[in-house]
Tab-separated table of C-alpha atoms in Angstrom:
chain	number	residue	atom	x	y	z
A	1	MET	CA	0.000	0.000	0.000
A	2	PRO	CA	1.422	3.403	-0.942
A	3	VAL	CA	2.541	5.439	2.049
A	4	ASP	CA	0.237	8.318	1.119
A	5	SER	CA	-2.843	6.076	1.449
A	6	ALA	CA	-1.789	4.700	4.834
A	7	ALA	CA	-0.790	8.127	6.062
A	8	GLU	CA	-4.098	9.674	5.049
A	9	LEU	CA	-6.061	7.144	7.090
A	10	LEU	CA	-3.726	7.094	10.077
A	11	LYS	CA	-3.768	10.860	10.413
A	12	TYR	CA	-7.190	10.444	11.957
A	13	TYR	CA	-7.594	6.824	13.097
A	14	GLU	CA	-5.887	4.115	15.093
A	15	VAL	CA	-6.429	0.835	13.236
A	16	TYR	CA	-6.756	-2.529	14.967
A	17	GLU	CA	-7.794	-6.089	14.106
A	18	THR	CA	-9.768	-7.328	11.128
A	19	ILE	CA	-13.417	-7.915	12.020
A	20	GLY	CA	-14.665	-8.930	8.569
A	21	SER	CA	-13.311	-9.762	5.139
A	22	GLY	CA	-14.227	-11.236	1.799
A	23	GLY	CA	-14.796	-10.326	-1.796
A	24	PHE	CA	-13.232	-6.962	-2.492
A	25	ALA	CA	-13.236	-5.486	1.021
A	26	LYS	CA	-11.734	-5.888	4.450
A	27	VAL	CA	-13.241	-4.339	7.581
A	28	LYS	CA	-11.074	-3.397	10.541
A	29	ARG	CA	-11.935	-2.059	13.957
A	30	GLY	CA	-10.518	1.406	14.475
A	31	ARG	CA	-10.652	4.374	16.800
A	32	HIS	CA	-11.089	8.004	15.885
A	33	ILE	CA	-8.132	9.730	17.506
A	34	LEU	CA	-9.782	13.064	18.267
A	35	THR	CA	-12.987	11.726	19.863
A	36	GLY	CA	-11.714	8.365	21.131
A	37	GLU	CA	-14.754	6.606	19.648
A	38	TYR	CA	-14.512	3.171	18.037
A	39	VAL	CA	-15.403	2.839	14.362
A	40	ALA	CA	-15.474	0.197	11.628
A	41	ILE	CA	-13.174	0.924	8.689
A	42	LYS	CA	-14.094	-0.687	5.382
A	43	ILE	CA	-10.996	-0.877	3.175
A	44	MET	CA	-11.332	-1.396	-0.580
A	45	GLU	CA	-8.629	-1.497	-3.215
A	46	LYS	CA	-9.780	0.142	-6.435
A	47	LYS	CA	-8.005	-2.303	-8.730
A	48	ASP	CA	-9.895	-5.170	-7.098
A	49	LEU	CA	-13.304	-3.502	-7.349
A	50	GLY	CA	-13.581	-3.685	-11.139
A	51	ASP	CA	-17.242	-3.534	-12.146
A	52	ASP	CA	-18.237	-3.147	-8.487
A	53	LEU	CA	-16.774	0.363	-8.235
A	54	PRO	CA	-20.108	2.005	-9.242
A	55	ARG	CA	-21.826	-0.064	-6.552
A	56	VAL	CA	-19.467	1.344	-3.914
A	57	LYS	CA	-20.226	4.866	-5.135
A	58	ILE	CA	-23.966	4.138	-4.900
A	59	GLU	CA	-23.565	2.849	-1.349
A	60	ILE	CA	-21.592	5.915	-0.275
A	61	GLU	CA	-24.104	8.310	-1.813
A	62	ALA	CA	-27.053	6.519	-0.209
A	63	MET	CA	-25.449	6.436	3.237
A	64	LYS	CA	-24.698	10.157	3.039
A	65	ASN	CA	-28.426	10.721	2.533
A	66	LEU	CA	-29.645	8.477	5.356
A	67	SER	CA	-29.629	9.215	9.073
A	68	HIS	CA	-31.694	6.933	11.286
A	69	GLN	CA	-31.357	5.164	14.613
A	70	HIS	CA	-31.540	1.758	12.902
A	71	VAL	CA	-29.332	2.501	9.879
A	72	CYS	CA	-25.561	2.175	10.237
A	73	ARG	CA	-24.011	5.658	10.158
A	74	LEU	CA	-21.377	6.722	7.659
A	75	TYR	CA	-18.848	9.087	9.233
A	76	HIS	CA	-15.980	9.594	6.822
A	77	VAL	CA	-14.956	8.721	3.265
A	78	ILE	CA	-11.278	8.763	2.319
A	79	GLU	CA	-10.401	8.157	-1.319
A	80	THR	CA	-6.801	7.935	-2.498
A	81	ALA	CA	-5.328	6.974	-5.860
A	82	THR	CA	-5.493	3.286	-4.942
A	83	LYS	CA	-7.932	2.857	-2.037
A	84	ILE	CA	-11.374	3.788	-0.770
A	85	PHE	CA	-11.920	3.854	3.002
A	86	MET	CA	-15.430	4.030	4.444
A	87	VAL	CA	-15.496	4.834	8.163
A	88	LEU	CA	-18.712	3.512	9.669
A	89	GLU	CA	-20.530	3.099	12.957
A	90	TYR	CA	-19.003	0.240	14.958
A	91	CYS	CA	-21.433	-2.481	16.042
A	92	PRO	CA	-19.665	-4.863	18.451
A	93	GLY	CA	-22.567	-7.338	18.571
A	94	GLY	CA	-21.822	-8.636	15.073
A	95	GLU	CA	-24.288	-9.897	12.488
A	96	LEU	CA	-27.874	-10.861	13.247
A	97	PHE	CA	-27.078	-13.967	11.163
A	98	ASP	CA	-24.582	-15.202	13.754
A	99	TYR	CA	-26.943	-14.305	16.595
A	100	ILE	CA	-29.634	-16.562	15.096
A	101	ILE	CA	-27.124	-19.399	14.732
A	102	ALA	CA	-26.053	-19.067	18.360
A	103	LYS	CA	-29.654	-19.240	19.607
A	104	ASP	CA	-31.027	-21.738	17.042
A	105	ARG	CA	-34.107	-19.554	16.781
A	106	LEU	CA	-35.549	-16.574	18.631
A	107	SER	CA	-38.646	-16.406	20.786
A	108	GLU	CA	-41.617	-14.547	19.364
A	109	GLU	CA	-41.093	-11.786	21.936
A	110	GLU	CA	-37.436	-11.225	21.035
A	111	THR	CA	-38.219	-11.523	17.337
A	112	ARG	CA	-40.851	-8.817	17.723
A	113	VAL	CA	-38.320	-6.417	19.289
A	114	PHE	CA	-35.936	-6.901	16.372
A	115	PHE	CA	-38.662	-6.900	13.731
A	116	ARG	CA	-40.077	-3.578	14.936
A	117	GLN	CA	-36.600	-2.114	14.465
A	118	ILE	CA	-36.365	-3.584	10.961
A	119	VAL	CA	-39.785	-2.131	10.096
A	120	SER	CA	-38.673	1.239	11.489
A	121	ALA	CA	-35.520	1.229	9.364
A	122	MET	CA	-37.312	0.162	6.194
A	123	ALA	CA	-40.161	2.648	6.609
A	124	TYR	CA	-37.543	5.398	6.881
A	125	VAL	CA	-35.444	4.108	3.958
A	126	HIS	CA	-38.547	3.914	1.759
A	127	SER	CA	-39.639	7.397	2.854
A	128	GLN	CA	-36.341	8.696	1.490
A	129	GLY	CA	-37.071	7.105	-1.884
A	130	TYR	CA	-34.767	4.091	-1.586
A	131	ALA	CA	-35.381	0.369	-1.970
A	132	HIS	CA	-32.709	-1.690	-0.195
A	133	ARG	CA	-32.965	-4.860	-2.331
A	134	ASP	CA	-30.638	-7.017	-0.221
A	135	LEU	CA	-32.348	-7.533	3.126
A	136	LYS	CA	-31.024	-10.534	5.056
A	137	PRO	CA	-29.612	-11.253	8.545
A	138	GLU	CA	-26.035	-10.720	7.329
A	139	ASN	CA	-26.938	-7.108	6.541
A	140	LEU	CA	-28.183	-6.280	10.024
A	141	LEU	CA	-25.653	-5.607	12.767
A	142	ILE	CA	-26.192	-5.515	16.531
A	143	ASP	CA	-24.828	-2.480	18.370
A	144	GLU	CA	-23.620	-2.166	21.963
A	145	ASN	CA	-27.201	-1.570	23.151
A	146	HIS	CA	-28.499	-4.701	21.386
A	147	ASN	CA	-30.258	-2.646	18.719
A	148	LEU	CA	-30.167	-3.430	15.007
A	149	LYS	CA	-28.413	-1.333	12.370
A	150	LEU	CA	-29.084	-1.867	8.661
A	151	ILE	CA	-25.994	-2.016	6.434
A	152	ASP	CA	-24.903	-2.672	2.833
A	153	PHE	CA	-26.665	-0.260	0.510
A	154	GLY	CA	-24.587	-1.328	-2.484
A	155	LEU	CA	-27.622	-2.767	-4.279
A	156	CYS	CA	-30.092	-0.065	-3.253
A	157	ALA	CA	-32.085	1.840	-5.842
A	158	LYS	CA	-33.645	5.295	-5.853
A	159	PRO	CA	-35.932	5.537	-8.891
A	160	LYS	CA	-36.015	9.071	-10.277
A	161	GLY	CA	-39.788	8.962	-10.468
A	162	GLY	CA	-40.184	7.660	-6.922
A	163	LEU	CA	-40.612	4.214	-5.390
A	164	GLY	CA	-43.779	3.626	-7.415
A	165	TYR	CA	-41.705	3.326	-10.580
A	166	GLU	CA	-40.662	-0.114	-11.747
A	167	LEU	CA	-37.135	-1.474	-11.530
A	168	LYS	CA	-35.610	-4.102	-13.801
A	169	THR	CA	-32.235	-5.072	-12.326
A	170	CYS	CA	-32.313	-8.582	-10.907
A	171	CYS	CA	-30.223	-8.459	-7.748
A	172	GLY	CA	-30.042	-9.536	-4.132
A	173	SER	CA	-29.558	-12.889	-2.432
A	174	PRO	CA	-31.509	-15.758	-4.042
A	175	ALA	CA	-33.030	-17.241	-0.877
A	176	TYR	CA	-34.446	-13.815	0.070
A	177	ALA	CA	-35.385	-12.622	-3.438
A	178	ALA	CA	-39.028	-12.023	-4.330
A	179	PRO	CA	-40.673	-14.188	-7.033
A	180	GLU	CA	-40.934	-11.293	-9.473
A	181	LEU	CA	-37.153	-10.823	-9.354
A	182	ILE	CA	-36.518	-14.541	-9.840
A	183	GLN	CA	-38.806	-14.461	-12.890
A	184	GLY	CA	-36.978	-11.485	-14.388
A	185	LYS	CA	-40.053	-9.245	-14.315
A	186	ALA	CA	-40.137	-5.505	-13.753
A	187	TYR	CA	-40.897	-4.887	-10.085
A	188	ILE	CA	-41.550	-2.277	-7.414
A	189	GLY	CA	-38.579	-2.077	-5.045
A	190	SER	CA	-40.586	-1.537	-1.874
A	191	GLU	CA	-42.786	-4.569	-2.616
A	192	ALA	CA	-39.718	-6.755	-3.161
A	193	ASP	CA	-38.309	-5.509	0.155
A	194	VAL	CA	-41.470	-6.627	1.976
A	195	TRP	CA	-41.052	-10.174	0.638
A	196	SER	CA	-37.444	-10.204	1.884
A	197	MET	CA	-38.647	-8.931	5.262
A	198	GLY	CA	-41.037	-11.888	5.382
A	199	VAL	CA	-38.212	-14.353	4.711
A	200	LEU	CA	-36.138	-12.595	7.363
A	201	LEU	CA	-38.984	-12.796	9.885
A	202	PHE	CA	-39.344	-16.521	9.172
A	203	ALA	CA	-35.598	-17.023	9.746
A	204	LEU	CA	-35.803	-15.225	13.098
A	205	LEU	CA	-38.778	-17.261	14.295
A	206	CYS	CA	-37.707	-20.629	12.895
A	207	GLY	CA	-33.908	-20.639	12.657
A	208	TYR	CA	-34.019	-21.755	9.024
A	209	LEU	CA	-35.247	-20.407	5.693
A	210	PRO	CA	-38.685	-20.986	4.147
A	211	PHE	CA	-37.213	-21.614	0.683
A	212	ASP	CA	-33.965	-23.499	0.182
A	213	ASP	CA	-32.393	-26.155	-1.993
A	214	ASP	CA	-28.925	-27.219	-3.103
A	215	ASN	CA	-30.069	-26.823	-6.709
A	216	CYS	CA	-30.609	-23.174	-7.612
A	217	MET	CA	-33.289	-23.925	-10.195
A	218	VAL	CA	-35.250	-25.969	-7.662
A	219	LEU	CA	-34.869	-23.090	-5.198
A	220	TYR	CA	-36.233	-20.639	-7.779
A	221	ARG	CA	-39.236	-22.886	-8.441
A	222	LYS	CA	-39.988	-23.045	-4.713
A	223	ILE	CA	-39.845	-19.258	-4.449
A	224	THR	CA	-42.062	-18.641	-7.479
A	225	ARG	CA	-44.641	-21.096	-6.079
A	226	GLY	CA	-44.463	-19.390	-2.693
A	227	VAL	CA	-45.287	-22.594	-0.786
A	228	TYR	CA	-43.479	-23.304	2.478
A	229	ASP	CA	-44.124	-25.309	5.644
A	230	ASN	CA	-44.839	-23.605	8.944
A	231	PRO	CA	-43.250	-25.385	11.934
A	232	ARG	CA	-45.535	-26.418	14.758
A	233	TRP	CA	-44.208	-23.869	17.244
A	234	LEU	CA	-45.326	-20.824	15.242
A	235	SER	CA	-48.303	-18.965	16.702
A	236	PRO	CA	-51.400	-18.340	14.539
A	237	GLY	CA	-50.543	-14.637	14.516
A	238	SER	CA	-47.030	-15.305	13.234
A	239	ILE	CA	-48.336	-17.643	10.527
A	240	LEU	CA	-50.827	-15.008	9.378
A	241	LEU	CA	-48.241	-12.225	9.216
A	242	LEU	CA	-45.759	-14.374	7.294
A	243	ASN	CA	-48.482	-15.301	4.810
A	244	GLN	CA	-49.431	-11.645	4.353
A	245	MET	CA	-45.827	-10.662	3.603
A	246	MET	CA	-44.810	-13.613	1.413
A	247	GLN	CA	-47.571	-13.362	-1.162
A	248	VAL	CA	-46.405	-14.329	-4.666
A	249	GLU	CA	-48.562	-11.558	-6.142
A	250	PRO	CA	-46.781	-8.318	-5.080
A	251	LYS	CA	-49.951	-6.227	-4.861
A	252	ARG	CA	-51.407	-8.634	-2.301
A	253	ARG	CA	-48.510	-8.149	0.115
A	254	LEU	CA	-48.700	-5.869	3.103
A	255	THR	CA	-46.919	-2.553	2.715
A	256	VAL	CA	-44.306	-1.379	5.196
A	257	ARG	CA	-46.725	1.327	6.330
A	258	GLN	CA	-49.307	-1.360	7.129
A	259	LEU	CA	-46.692	-3.183	9.187
A	260	LEU	CA	-46.237	-0.185	11.498
A	261	ASP	CA	-49.440	-0.949	13.428
A	262	HIS	CA	-50.102	-4.551	12.409
A	263	PRO	CA	-51.711	-6.524	15.287
A	264	TRP	CA	-48.739	-8.915	15.531
A	265	VAL	CA	-46.293	-5.996	15.593
A	266	MET	CA	-48.407	-4.206	18.214
A	267	THR	CA	-48.644	-7.181	20.607
A	268	GLY	CA	-47.213	-6.031	23.942
A	269	TYR	CA	-46.816	-2.434	22.725
A	270	SER	CA	-49.088	0.552	23.204
A	271	SER	CA	-48.039	2.497	20.104
A	272	PRO	CA	-47.153	1.816	16.465
A	273	VAL	CA	-43.557	1.521	15.324
A	274	GLU	CA	-41.804	4.906	15.420
A	275	TRP	CA	-40.058	5.224	12.086
A	276	HIS	CA	-39.111	8.894	11.883
A	277	SER	CA	-35.432	9.688	12.344
A	278	LYS	CA	-34.378	10.747	15.825
A	279	HIS	CA	-31.277	12.268	14.240
A	280	PRO	CA	-32.369	14.131	11.083
A	281	LEU	CA	-29.809	15.010	8.441
A	282	GLY	CA	-28.373	18.484	8.833
A	283	HIS	CA	-29.051	18.745	12.572
A	284	ILE	CA	-26.602	21.094	14.294
A	285	ASP	CA	-25.991	20.432	17.981
A	286	GLU	CA	-24.832	23.436	20.000
A	287	ASP	CA	-22.716	21.459	22.480
A	288	CYS	CA	-20.810	19.668	19.725
A	289	ILE	CA	-20.217	22.915	17.847
A	290	THR	CA	-18.923	24.619	20.987
A	291	GLU	CA	-16.450	21.811	21.700
A	292	MET	CA	-15.228	21.783	18.095
A	293	ALA	CA	-14.897	25.565	17.987
A	294	VAL	CA	-12.656	25.515	21.063
A	295	SER	CA	-10.553	22.665	19.660
A	296	TYR	CA	-10.296	24.160	16.169
A	297	LYS	CA	-9.739	27.682	17.559
A	298	ARG	CA	-12.494	29.005	15.320
A	299	SER	CA	-15.616	31.043	15.936
A	300	ARG	CA	-18.849	29.169	16.530
A	301	LYS	CA	-20.242	30.663	13.315
A	302	GLY	CA	-17.210	29.523	11.360
A	303	THR	CA	-17.440	26.041	12.867
A	304	ILE	CA	-21.125	25.763	11.974
A	305	GLN	CA	-20.301	26.760	8.400
A	306	LEU	CA	-17.537	24.161	8.256
A	307	VAL	CA	-19.722	21.362	9.641
A	308	SER	CA	-22.651	22.342	7.412
A	309	GLU	CA	-20.660	21.542	4.289
A	310	TRP	CA	-21.144	17.825	5.122
A	311	LYS	CA	-18.103	16.710	3.155
A	312	TYR	CA	-17.795	13.442	5.099
A	313	ASP	CA	-14.234	14.354	5.882
A	314	GLN	CA	-12.476	14.724	9.243
A	315	THR	CA	-14.795	17.605	10.196
A	316	THR	CA	-17.951	15.581	9.495
A	317	ALA	CA	-16.546	12.539	11.299
A	318	THR	CA	-15.555	14.582	14.348
A	319	TYR	CA	-18.974	16.232	14.577
A	320	LEU	CA	-20.967	13.009	14.091
A	321	LEU	CA	-18.835	11.071	16.579
A	322	LEU	CA	-19.137	13.862	19.145
A	323	LEU	CA	-22.892	13.756	18.586
A	324	ALA	CA	-22.830	9.976	19.088
A	325	LYS	CA	-20.987	10.484	22.385
A	326	LYS	CA	-23.651	12.924	23.541
A	327	GLN	CA	-26.466	10.553	22.548
A	328	GLN	CA	-24.782	7.795	24.586
A	329	GLY	CA	-24.574	10.039	27.649
A	330	LYS	CA	-20.808	10.511	27.412
A	331	PRO	CA	-19.067	13.866	27.948
A	332	VAL	CA	-18.972	15.957	24.769
A	333	ARG	CA	-15.194	16.314	24.791
A	334	LEU	CA	-12.391	15.926	22.281
A	335	ARG	CA	-9.083	14.291	23.134
A	336	PRO	CA	-5.796	16.116	22.544
A	337	ASP	CA	-4.883	15.750	18.880
A	338	ASN	CA	-1.885	13.414	19.076
A	339	PRO	CA	-1.342	11.937	15.620
A	340	VAL	CA	0.204	8.485	15.286
A	341	GLN	CA	3.929	8.907	14.713
A	342	ASP	CA	4.645	5.654	12.875
A	343	ILE	CA	2.083	5.069	10.161
A	344	HIS	CA	2.589	1.315	10.334
A	345	PHE	CA	1.259	1.030	13.896
A	346	SER	CA	-1.589	2.149	16.065
A	347	PRO	CA	-0.360	2.809	19.612
A	348	VAL	CA	-2.112	-0.291	20.951
A	349	GLN	CA	-0.789	-2.527	18.189
A	350	GLU	CA	2.722	-1.212	18.639
A	351	SER	CA	2.739	-1.869	22.363
A	352	LYS	CA	1.032	-5.275	22.189
A	353	SER	CA	2.343	-7.013	19.128
A	354	LYS	CA	4.974	-4.933	17.350
A	355	LYS	CA	3.519	-6.217	14.106
A	356	THR	CA	3.017	-4.070	11.046
A	357	LEU	CA	-0.487	-3.190	9.970
A	358	ASP	CA	-0.800	-4.925	6.612
A	359	PHE	CA	-3.213	-3.183	4.278
A	360	GLU	CA	-2.698	-5.651	1.456
A	361	TYR	CA	-5.503	-7.899	2.728
A	362	GLU	CA	-3.508	-10.433	4.731
A	363	ASP	CA	-4.306	-10.744	8.421
A	364	VAL	CA	-1.356	-10.205	10.728
A	365	ASP	CA	-2.860	-10.437	14.201
A	366	ASP	CA	-6.345	-11.890	14.023
A	367	ASP	CA	-7.270	-14.335	16.775
A	368	MET	CA	-10.449	-15.594	15.198
A	369	ASP	CA	-12.053	-16.054	11.815
A	370	PRO	CA	-13.792	-12.842	10.720
A	371	PRO	CA	-17.503	-12.693	9.911
A	372	LEU	CA	-18.267	-13.392	6.277
A	373	ILE	CA	-18.711	-10.503	3.881
A	374	LEU	CA	-20.211	-11.975	0.770
A	375	GLY	CA	-18.777	-11.698	-2.715
A	376	PRO	CA	-20.387	-11.227	-6.154
A	377	MET	CA	-23.450	-13.259	-7.109
A	378	GLU	CA	-25.624	-13.720	-10.142
A	379	LEU	CA	-29.312	-14.285	-10.668
A	380	PRO	CA	-31.117	-15.347	-13.870
A	381	GLY	CA	-30.305	-13.104	-16.791
A	382	GLY	CA	-26.588	-13.103	-16.129
A	383	GLN	CA	-26.577	-9.715	-14.404
A	384	GLN	CA	-23.968	-9.383	-11.713
A	385	ALA	CA	-25.387	-8.077	-8.487
A	386	GLY	CA	-22.548	-7.274	-6.196
A	387	ARG	CA	-22.618	-9.833	-3.414
A	388	GLN	CA	-22.658	-13.570	-3.892
A	389	ALA	CA	-25.502	-15.080	-1.952
A	390	LEU	CA	-24.487	-18.088	0.027
A	391	GLY	CA	-27.096	-20.820	-0.016
A	392	HIS	CA	-28.512	-21.269	3.467
A	393	THR	CA	-29.757	-24.723	4.363
A	394	LEU	CA	-31.373	-24.666	7.764
A	395	ALA	CA	-33.469	-27.817	7.852
A	396	PRO	CA	-35.121	-29.069	11.048
A	397	SER	CA	-33.622	-32.370	12.128
A	398	PRO	CA	-36.185	-34.965	13.293
A	399	ASP	CA	-34.079	-35.973	16.282
A	400	ARG	CA	-33.629	-32.381	17.392
A	401	GLY	CA	-37.288	-31.391	17.454
A	402	PRO	CA	-37.825	-27.717	16.713
A	403	LYS	CA	-34.121	-26.869	16.615
A	404	ALA	CA	-32.352	-26.493	13.290
A	405	SER	CA	-29.070	-27.190	11.573
A	406	LEU	CA	-27.464	-24.421	9.564
A	407	TYR	CA	-25.184	-24.919	6.626
A	408	ILE	CA	-23.601	-22.411	4.286
A	409	ARG	CA	-22.867	-23.477	0.746
A	410	THR	CA	-20.575	-21.492	-1.534
A	411	GLU	CA	-21.787	-21.305	-5.105
A	412	GLU	CA	-18.242	-21.525	-6.463
A	413	SER	CA	-17.127	-24.742	-4.815
A	414	GLY	CA	-20.424	-26.378	-3.948
A	415	ALA	CA	-18.887	-27.277	-0.582
A	416	LYS	CA	-20.966	-27.188	2.588
A	417	LEU	CA	-19.784	-25.713	5.824
A	418	ARG	CA	-21.760	-26.772	8.863
A	419	LEU	CA	-21.960	-23.832	11.235
A	420	HIS	CA	-24.129	-25.413	13.902
A	421	PRO	CA	-24.368	-29.070	14.960
């Protein structure tokens, strides 16, 4: 990695272990030097992106336009001649996918907590004119407060005429894709998202997927038929909601707005899902501005002008991370600006391991296998759609009763990896 690229990142961040890798990206845990807050740093090498470079640009643009309590926050974008760095909200709880595996399946009560957050995020995303188009447990992270954050907007779409306009690109992960996408038809993005939300809800409640097969064509036939078996432990209310979301005919599906106060969603709650952003774009917080003005030795007016440019540079990152500290009840204070002297090390890495920070996508000090970040995939029609969907086979085992086994199958090798006994 050229020194200028490393230096540009390490001016502002300490960089630690790899927490995810695969495809064209690696994600490392980092810490913003000035605020002391932890972040996730997504590192991409331009020469490896190839045809996926436009997808990265789409993701960056979408995340700049979204600010919601259940959408992962973008703080900073650094682009050099060879690399793109996306600095994102750090979610130490990992993927919802792994959480489901660890618990086999979730109770209806816990599922409802998570599902209300998913509905909140999707109602907001749709209100901003976007369809996500790749909803699945791997694209939901759990933060330090056990709340969900939606990630991966690389396949999102924002039709110029609004969400009511049809889309044609066949993309997403096969097991979660709506029948109209599988069939190569024009489709409404928000309707396709509701189908994926239904598959996701089934996975939460059951610990396996409603549609799955080792043979992709058999899988596609199952999806287009829309027939699946409900396990015996599902409540009548859960069965009804799943049926209302996974309707083969898109116009017969519930809308996200109808989900906000659906009887199943409202069980145990006195009010509908709150979907409006608690942190609207463009909000200027007086305490954060005051702290930055003192640190930057600028007037408050000048600091407001600087922050209001929203360049997603060091200024934007500092402001948003200060705001995050305030929202978490931490003191709104900046640390002394002590840049890292040796660009090959963060202070912690240097003291603990004395190993160089390798940016060429080889782990140097990782104690465990990172979570999977999926690579390119294709659906019928030959159109590449960014991330390769891994086939999920979570079939109930007769001798285990309601519990499930989970396998992941890579499309390239056909090999199965059993993740849970």
